[in-house]
N, CA, C and O atoms as a DFTB+ gen file, in Angstrom:
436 C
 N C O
     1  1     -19.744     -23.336     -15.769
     2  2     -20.202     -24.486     -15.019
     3  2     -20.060     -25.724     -15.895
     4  3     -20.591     -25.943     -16.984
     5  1     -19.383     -26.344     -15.316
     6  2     -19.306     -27.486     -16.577
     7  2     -20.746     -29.002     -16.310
     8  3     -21.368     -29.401     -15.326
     9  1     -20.718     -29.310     -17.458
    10  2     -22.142     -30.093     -17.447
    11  2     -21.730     -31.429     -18.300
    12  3     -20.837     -31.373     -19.146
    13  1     -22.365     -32.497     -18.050
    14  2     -22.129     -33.614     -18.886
    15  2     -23.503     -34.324     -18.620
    16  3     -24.160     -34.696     -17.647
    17  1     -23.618     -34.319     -20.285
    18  2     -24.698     -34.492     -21.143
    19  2     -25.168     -36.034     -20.979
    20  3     -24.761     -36.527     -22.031
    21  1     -25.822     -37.114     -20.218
    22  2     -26.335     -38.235     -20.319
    23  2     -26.179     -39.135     -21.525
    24  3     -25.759     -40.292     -21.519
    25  1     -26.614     -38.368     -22.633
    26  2     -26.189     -39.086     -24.097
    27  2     -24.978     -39.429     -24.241
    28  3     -24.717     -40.370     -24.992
    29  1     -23.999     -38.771     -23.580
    30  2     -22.460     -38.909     -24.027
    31  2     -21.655     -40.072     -24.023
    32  3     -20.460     -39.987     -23.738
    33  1     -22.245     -41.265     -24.341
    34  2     -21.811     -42.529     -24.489
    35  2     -21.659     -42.817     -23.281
    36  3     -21.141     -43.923     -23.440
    37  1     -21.710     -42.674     -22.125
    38  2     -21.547     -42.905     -20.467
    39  2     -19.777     -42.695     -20.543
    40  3     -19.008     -43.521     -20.053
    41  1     -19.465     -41.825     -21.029
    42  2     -18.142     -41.205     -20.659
    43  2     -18.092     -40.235     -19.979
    44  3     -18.710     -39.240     -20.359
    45  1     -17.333     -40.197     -18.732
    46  2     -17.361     -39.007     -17.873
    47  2     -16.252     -38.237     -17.899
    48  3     -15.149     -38.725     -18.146
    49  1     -16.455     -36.811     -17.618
    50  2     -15.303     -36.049     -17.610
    51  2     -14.342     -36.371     -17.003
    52  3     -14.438     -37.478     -16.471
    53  1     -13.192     -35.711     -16.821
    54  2     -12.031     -35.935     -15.616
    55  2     -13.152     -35.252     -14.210
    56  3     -13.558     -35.810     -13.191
    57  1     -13.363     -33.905     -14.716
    58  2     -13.796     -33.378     -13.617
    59  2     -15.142     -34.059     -12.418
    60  3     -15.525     -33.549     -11.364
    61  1     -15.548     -35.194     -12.999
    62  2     -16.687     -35.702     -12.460
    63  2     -16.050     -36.566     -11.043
    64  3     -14.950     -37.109     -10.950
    65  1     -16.684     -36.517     -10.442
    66  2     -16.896     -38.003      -9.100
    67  2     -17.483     -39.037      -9.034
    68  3     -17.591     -39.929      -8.194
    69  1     -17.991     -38.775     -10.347
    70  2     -18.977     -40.165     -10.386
    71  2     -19.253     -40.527     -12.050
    72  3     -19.306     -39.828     -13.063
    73  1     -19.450     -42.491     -11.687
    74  2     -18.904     -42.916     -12.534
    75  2     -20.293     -43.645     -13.524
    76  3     -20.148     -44.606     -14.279
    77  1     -21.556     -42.937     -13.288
    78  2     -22.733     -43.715     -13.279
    79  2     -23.790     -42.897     -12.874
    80  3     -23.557     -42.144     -11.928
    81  1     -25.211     -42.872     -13.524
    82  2     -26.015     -42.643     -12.916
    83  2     -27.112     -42.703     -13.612
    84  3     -27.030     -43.055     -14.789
    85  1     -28.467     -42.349     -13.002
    86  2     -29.835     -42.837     -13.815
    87  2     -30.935     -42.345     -12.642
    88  3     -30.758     -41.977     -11.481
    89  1     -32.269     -42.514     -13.537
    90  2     -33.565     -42.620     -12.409
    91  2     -33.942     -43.673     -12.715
    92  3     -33.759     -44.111     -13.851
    93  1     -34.648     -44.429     -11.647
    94  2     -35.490     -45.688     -11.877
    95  2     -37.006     -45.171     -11.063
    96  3     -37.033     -44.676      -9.936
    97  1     -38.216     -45.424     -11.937
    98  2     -39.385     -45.302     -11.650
    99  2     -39.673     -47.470     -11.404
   100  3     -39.567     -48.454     -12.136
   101  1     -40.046     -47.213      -9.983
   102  2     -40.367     -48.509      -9.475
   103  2     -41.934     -48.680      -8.816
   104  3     -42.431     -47.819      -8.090
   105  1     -42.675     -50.047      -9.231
   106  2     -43.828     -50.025      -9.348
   107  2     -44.073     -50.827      -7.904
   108  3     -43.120     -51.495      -7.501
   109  1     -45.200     -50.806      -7.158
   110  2     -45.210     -51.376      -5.931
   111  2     -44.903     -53.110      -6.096
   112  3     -45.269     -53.772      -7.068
   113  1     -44.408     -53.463      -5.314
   114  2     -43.931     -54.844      -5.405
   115  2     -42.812     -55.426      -6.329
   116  3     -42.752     -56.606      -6.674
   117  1     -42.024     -54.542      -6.647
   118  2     -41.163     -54.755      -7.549
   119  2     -39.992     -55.347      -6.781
   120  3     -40.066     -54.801      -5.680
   121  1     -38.989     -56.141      -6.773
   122  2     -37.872     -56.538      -6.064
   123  2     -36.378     -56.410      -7.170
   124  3     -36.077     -56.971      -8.224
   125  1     -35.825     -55.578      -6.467
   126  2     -34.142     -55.556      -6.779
   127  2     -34.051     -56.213      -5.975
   128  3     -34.386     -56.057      -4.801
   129  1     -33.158     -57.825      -6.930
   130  2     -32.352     -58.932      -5.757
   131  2     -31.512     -58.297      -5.034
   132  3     -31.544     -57.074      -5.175
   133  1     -30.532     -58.843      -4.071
   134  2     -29.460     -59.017      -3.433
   135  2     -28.355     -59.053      -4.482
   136  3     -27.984     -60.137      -4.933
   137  1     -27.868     -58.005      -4.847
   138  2     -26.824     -57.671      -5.864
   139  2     -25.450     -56.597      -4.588
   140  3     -25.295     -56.283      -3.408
   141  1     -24.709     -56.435      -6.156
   142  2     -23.220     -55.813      -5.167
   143  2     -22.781     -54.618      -6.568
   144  3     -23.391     -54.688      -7.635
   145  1     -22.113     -53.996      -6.429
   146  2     -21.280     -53.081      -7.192
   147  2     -20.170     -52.227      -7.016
   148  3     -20.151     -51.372      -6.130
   149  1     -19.172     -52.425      -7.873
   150  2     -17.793     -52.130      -7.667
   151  2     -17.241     -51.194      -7.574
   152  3     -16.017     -51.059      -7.552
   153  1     -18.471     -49.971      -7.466
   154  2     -18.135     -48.686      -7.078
   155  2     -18.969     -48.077      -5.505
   156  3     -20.082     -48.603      -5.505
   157  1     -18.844     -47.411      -4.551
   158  2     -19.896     -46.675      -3.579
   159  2     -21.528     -46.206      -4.581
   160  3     -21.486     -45.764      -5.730
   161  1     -22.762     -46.434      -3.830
   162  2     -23.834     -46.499      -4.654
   163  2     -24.577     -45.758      -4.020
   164  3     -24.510     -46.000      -2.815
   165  1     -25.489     -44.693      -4.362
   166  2     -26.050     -43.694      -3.270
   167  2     -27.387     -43.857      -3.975
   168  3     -27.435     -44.047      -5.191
   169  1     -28.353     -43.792      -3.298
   170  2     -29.826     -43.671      -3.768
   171  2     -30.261     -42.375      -2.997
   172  3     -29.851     -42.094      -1.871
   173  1     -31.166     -41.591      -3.754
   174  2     -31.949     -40.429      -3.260
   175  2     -33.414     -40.770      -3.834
   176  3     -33.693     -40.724      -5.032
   177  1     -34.458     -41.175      -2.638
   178  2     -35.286     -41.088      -2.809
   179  2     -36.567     -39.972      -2.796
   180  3     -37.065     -39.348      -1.859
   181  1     -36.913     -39.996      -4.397
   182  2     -37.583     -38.904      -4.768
   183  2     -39.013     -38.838      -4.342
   184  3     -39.513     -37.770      -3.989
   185  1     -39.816     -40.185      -4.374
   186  2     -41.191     -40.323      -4.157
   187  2     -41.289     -42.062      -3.572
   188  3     -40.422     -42.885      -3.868
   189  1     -42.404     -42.363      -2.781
   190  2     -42.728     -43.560      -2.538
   191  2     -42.091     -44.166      -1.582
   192  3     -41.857     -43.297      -0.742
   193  1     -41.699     -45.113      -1.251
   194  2     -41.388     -46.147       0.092
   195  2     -40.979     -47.312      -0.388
   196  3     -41.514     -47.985      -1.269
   197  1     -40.130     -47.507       0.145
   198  2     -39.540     -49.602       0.308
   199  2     -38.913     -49.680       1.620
   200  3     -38.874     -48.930       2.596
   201  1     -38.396     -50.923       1.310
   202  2     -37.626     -51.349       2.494
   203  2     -36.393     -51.920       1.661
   204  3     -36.536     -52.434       0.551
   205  1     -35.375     -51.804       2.197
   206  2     -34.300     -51.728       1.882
   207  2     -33.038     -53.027       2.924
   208  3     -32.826     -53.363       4.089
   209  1     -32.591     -53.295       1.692
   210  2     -31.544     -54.010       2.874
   211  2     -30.162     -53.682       2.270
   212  3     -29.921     -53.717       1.063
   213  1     -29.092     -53.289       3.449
   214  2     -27.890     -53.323       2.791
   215  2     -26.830     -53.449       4.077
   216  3     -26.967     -52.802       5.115
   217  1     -25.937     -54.235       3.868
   218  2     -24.596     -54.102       4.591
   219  2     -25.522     -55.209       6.036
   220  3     -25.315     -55.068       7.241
   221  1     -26.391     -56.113       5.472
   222  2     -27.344     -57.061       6.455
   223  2     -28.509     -56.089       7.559
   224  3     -29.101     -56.621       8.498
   225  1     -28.632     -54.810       7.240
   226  2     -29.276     -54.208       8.191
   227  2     -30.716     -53.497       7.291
   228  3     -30.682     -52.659       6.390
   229  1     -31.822     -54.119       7.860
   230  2     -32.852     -53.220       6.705
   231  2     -33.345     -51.775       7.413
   232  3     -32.998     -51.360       8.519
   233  1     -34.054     -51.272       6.669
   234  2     -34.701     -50.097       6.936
   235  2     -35.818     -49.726       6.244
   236  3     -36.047     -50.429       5.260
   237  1     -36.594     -48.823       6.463
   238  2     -37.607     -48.313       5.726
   239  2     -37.559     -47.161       5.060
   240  3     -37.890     -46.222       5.783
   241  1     -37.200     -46.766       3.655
   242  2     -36.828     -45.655       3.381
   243  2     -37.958     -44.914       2.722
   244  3     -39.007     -45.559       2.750
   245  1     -38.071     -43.280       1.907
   246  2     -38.903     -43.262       1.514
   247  2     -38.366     -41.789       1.196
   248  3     -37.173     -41.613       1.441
   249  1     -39.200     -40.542       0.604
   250  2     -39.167     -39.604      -0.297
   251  2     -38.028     -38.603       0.929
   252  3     -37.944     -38.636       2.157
   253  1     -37.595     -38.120       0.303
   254  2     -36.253     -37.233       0.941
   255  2     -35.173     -38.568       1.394
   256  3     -34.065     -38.038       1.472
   257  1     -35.073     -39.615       1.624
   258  2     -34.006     -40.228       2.265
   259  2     -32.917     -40.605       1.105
   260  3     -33.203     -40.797      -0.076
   261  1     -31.387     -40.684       1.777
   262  2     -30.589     -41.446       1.239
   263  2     -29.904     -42.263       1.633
   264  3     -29.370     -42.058       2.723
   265  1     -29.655     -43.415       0.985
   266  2     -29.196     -44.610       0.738
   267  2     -27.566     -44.968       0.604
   268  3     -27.223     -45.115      -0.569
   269  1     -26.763     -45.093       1.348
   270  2     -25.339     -45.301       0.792
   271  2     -24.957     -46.615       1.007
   272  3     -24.972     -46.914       2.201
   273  1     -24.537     -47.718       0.063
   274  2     -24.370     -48.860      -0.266
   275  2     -22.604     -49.006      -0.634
   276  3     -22.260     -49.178      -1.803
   277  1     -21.707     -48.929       0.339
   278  2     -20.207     -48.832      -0.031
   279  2     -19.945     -50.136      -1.045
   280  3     -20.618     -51.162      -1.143
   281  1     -18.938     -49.809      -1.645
   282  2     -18.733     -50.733      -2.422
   283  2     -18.255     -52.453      -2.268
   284  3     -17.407     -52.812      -1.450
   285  1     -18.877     -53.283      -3.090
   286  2     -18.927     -54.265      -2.742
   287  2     -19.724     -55.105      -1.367
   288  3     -19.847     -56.317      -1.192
   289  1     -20.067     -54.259      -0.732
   290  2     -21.512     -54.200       0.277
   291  2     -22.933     -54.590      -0.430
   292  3     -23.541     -53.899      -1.249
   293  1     -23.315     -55.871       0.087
   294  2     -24.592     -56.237      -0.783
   295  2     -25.808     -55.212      -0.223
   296  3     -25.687     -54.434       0.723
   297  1     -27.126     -55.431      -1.127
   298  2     -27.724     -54.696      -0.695
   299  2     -29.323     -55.185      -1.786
   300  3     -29.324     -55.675      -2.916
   301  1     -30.383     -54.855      -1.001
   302  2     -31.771     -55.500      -1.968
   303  2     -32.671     -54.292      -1.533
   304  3     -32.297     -53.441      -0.726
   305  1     -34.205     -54.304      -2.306
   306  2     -35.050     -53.464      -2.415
   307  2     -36.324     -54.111      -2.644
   308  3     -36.569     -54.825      -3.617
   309  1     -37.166     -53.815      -1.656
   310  2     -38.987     -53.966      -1.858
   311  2     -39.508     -52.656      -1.659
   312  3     -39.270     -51.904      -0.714
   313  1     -40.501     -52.387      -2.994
   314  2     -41.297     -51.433      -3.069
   315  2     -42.666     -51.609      -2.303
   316  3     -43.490     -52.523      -2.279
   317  1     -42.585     -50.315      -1.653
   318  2     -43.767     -51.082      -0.690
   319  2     -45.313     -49.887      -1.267
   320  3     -46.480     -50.046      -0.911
   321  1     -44.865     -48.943      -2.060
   322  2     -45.417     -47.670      -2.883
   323  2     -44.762     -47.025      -3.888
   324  3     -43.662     -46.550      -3.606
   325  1     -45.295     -46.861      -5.295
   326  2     -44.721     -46.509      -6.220
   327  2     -43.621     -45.578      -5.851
   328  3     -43.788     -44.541      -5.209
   329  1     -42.331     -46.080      -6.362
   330  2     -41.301     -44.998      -6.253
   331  2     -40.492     -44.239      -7.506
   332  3     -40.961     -43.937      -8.603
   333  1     -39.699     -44.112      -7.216
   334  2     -38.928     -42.819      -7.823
   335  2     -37.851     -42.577      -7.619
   336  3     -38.158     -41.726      -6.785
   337  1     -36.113     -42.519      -7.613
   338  2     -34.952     -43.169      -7.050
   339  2     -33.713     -42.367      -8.070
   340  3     -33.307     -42.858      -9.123
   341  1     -33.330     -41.308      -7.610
   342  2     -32.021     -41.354      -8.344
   343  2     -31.304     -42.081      -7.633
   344  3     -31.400     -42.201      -6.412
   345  1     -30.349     -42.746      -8.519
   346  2     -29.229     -43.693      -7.646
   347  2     -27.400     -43.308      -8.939
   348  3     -27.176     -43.206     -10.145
   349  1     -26.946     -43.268      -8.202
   350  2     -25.548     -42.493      -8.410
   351  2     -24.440     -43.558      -7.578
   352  3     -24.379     -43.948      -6.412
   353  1     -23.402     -43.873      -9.123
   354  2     -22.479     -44.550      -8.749
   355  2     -21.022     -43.262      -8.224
   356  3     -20.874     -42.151      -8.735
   357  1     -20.204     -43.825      -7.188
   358  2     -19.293     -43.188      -7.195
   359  2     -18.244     -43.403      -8.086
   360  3     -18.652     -43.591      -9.232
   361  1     -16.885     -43.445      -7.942
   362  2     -15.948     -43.191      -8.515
   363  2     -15.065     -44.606      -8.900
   364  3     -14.203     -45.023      -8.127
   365  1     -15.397     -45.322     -10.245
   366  2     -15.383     -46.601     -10.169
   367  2     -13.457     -46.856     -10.315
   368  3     -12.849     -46.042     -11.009
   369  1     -12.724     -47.913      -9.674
   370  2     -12.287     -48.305      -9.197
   371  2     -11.503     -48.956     -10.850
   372  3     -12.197     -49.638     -11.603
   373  1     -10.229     -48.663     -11.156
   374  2      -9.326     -49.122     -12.788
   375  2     -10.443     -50.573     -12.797
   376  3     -10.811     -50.979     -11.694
   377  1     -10.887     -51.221     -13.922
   378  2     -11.378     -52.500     -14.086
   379  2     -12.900     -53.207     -13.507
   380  3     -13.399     -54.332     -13.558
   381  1     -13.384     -51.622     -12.834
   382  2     -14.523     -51.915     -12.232
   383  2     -15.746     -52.258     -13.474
   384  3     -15.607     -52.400     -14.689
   385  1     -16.812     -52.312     -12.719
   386  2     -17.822     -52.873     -13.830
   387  2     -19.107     -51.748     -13.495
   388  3     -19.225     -50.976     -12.544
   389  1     -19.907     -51.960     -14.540
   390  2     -21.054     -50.891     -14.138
   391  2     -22.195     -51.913     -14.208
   392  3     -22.205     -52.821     -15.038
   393  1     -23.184     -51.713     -13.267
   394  2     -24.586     -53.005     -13.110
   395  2     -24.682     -53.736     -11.891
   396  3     -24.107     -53.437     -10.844
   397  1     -25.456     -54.734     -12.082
   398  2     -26.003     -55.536     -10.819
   399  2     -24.929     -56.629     -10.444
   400  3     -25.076     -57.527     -11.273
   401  1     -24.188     -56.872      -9.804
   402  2     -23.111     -57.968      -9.685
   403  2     -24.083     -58.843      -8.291
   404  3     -24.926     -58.500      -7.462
   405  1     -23.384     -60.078      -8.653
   406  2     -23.786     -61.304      -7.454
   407  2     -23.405     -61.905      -7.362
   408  3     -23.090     -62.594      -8.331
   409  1     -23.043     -62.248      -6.019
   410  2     -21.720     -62.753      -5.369
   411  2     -22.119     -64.614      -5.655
   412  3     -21.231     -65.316      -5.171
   413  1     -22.826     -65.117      -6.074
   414  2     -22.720     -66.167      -6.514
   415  2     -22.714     -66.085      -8.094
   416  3     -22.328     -67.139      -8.600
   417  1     -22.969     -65.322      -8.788
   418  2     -22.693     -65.466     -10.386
   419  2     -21.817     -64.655     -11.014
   420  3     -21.419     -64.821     -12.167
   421  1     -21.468     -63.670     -10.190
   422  2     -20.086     -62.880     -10.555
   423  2     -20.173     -61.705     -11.509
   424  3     -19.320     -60.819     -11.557
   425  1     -21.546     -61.768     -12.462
   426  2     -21.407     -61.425     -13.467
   427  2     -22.421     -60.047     -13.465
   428  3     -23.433     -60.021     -12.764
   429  1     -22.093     -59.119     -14.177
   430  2     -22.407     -58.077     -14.281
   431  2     -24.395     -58.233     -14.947
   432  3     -24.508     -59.038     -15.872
   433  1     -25.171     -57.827     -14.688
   434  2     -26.186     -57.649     -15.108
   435  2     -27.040     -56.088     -15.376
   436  3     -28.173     -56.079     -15.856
């Protein structure tokens, strides 16, 4: 079974699909702006509730749901109860960037 180790400088195998990933523990009232990213972006929510906006349409998400944010599709987050969030980049794109991009500052955060 092949496995790749988090520490590994964020180098991914050939064999992987994805180009990114992490947990974020989020505290009630916390806001992820209106950002973008240059790969497909999936959230699996582990614990807690927000509301969510992406692709201009919000929703209310919360423990079991997922999130797919295609690439370059903006998208924001209000915690509305402590959460919990794996979020997984897909398969980034020759020259892509990894982080928060915004379509008025361009720049990777």
């Amino acid at each position: 079974m092949p496995v790749n180790f988090r520490g590994a400088a964020q180098e991914y195998p050939e064999w992987s699909e994805l180009s990114h990933y992490g947990i974020n523990h989020l505290k009630v009232g916390d806001i992820v702006q209106l950002h973008y990213h240059d790969a497909n972006e999936y959230w699996i929510i582990i614990s807690g509730k927000g509301t969510c906006t992406t692709e201009g349409d919000t929703y209310e998400i919360g423990a079991g749901d997922m999130v797919l944010t295609k690439r370059g599709d903006e998208h924001s987050l209000i915690v509305t109860e402590e959460m919990v969030a794996v979020y997984i980049y897909g398969i980034m794109p020759e020259g892509g960037r990894v982080g928060y991009l915004f379509k008025d500052k361009g720049a990777a955060q």
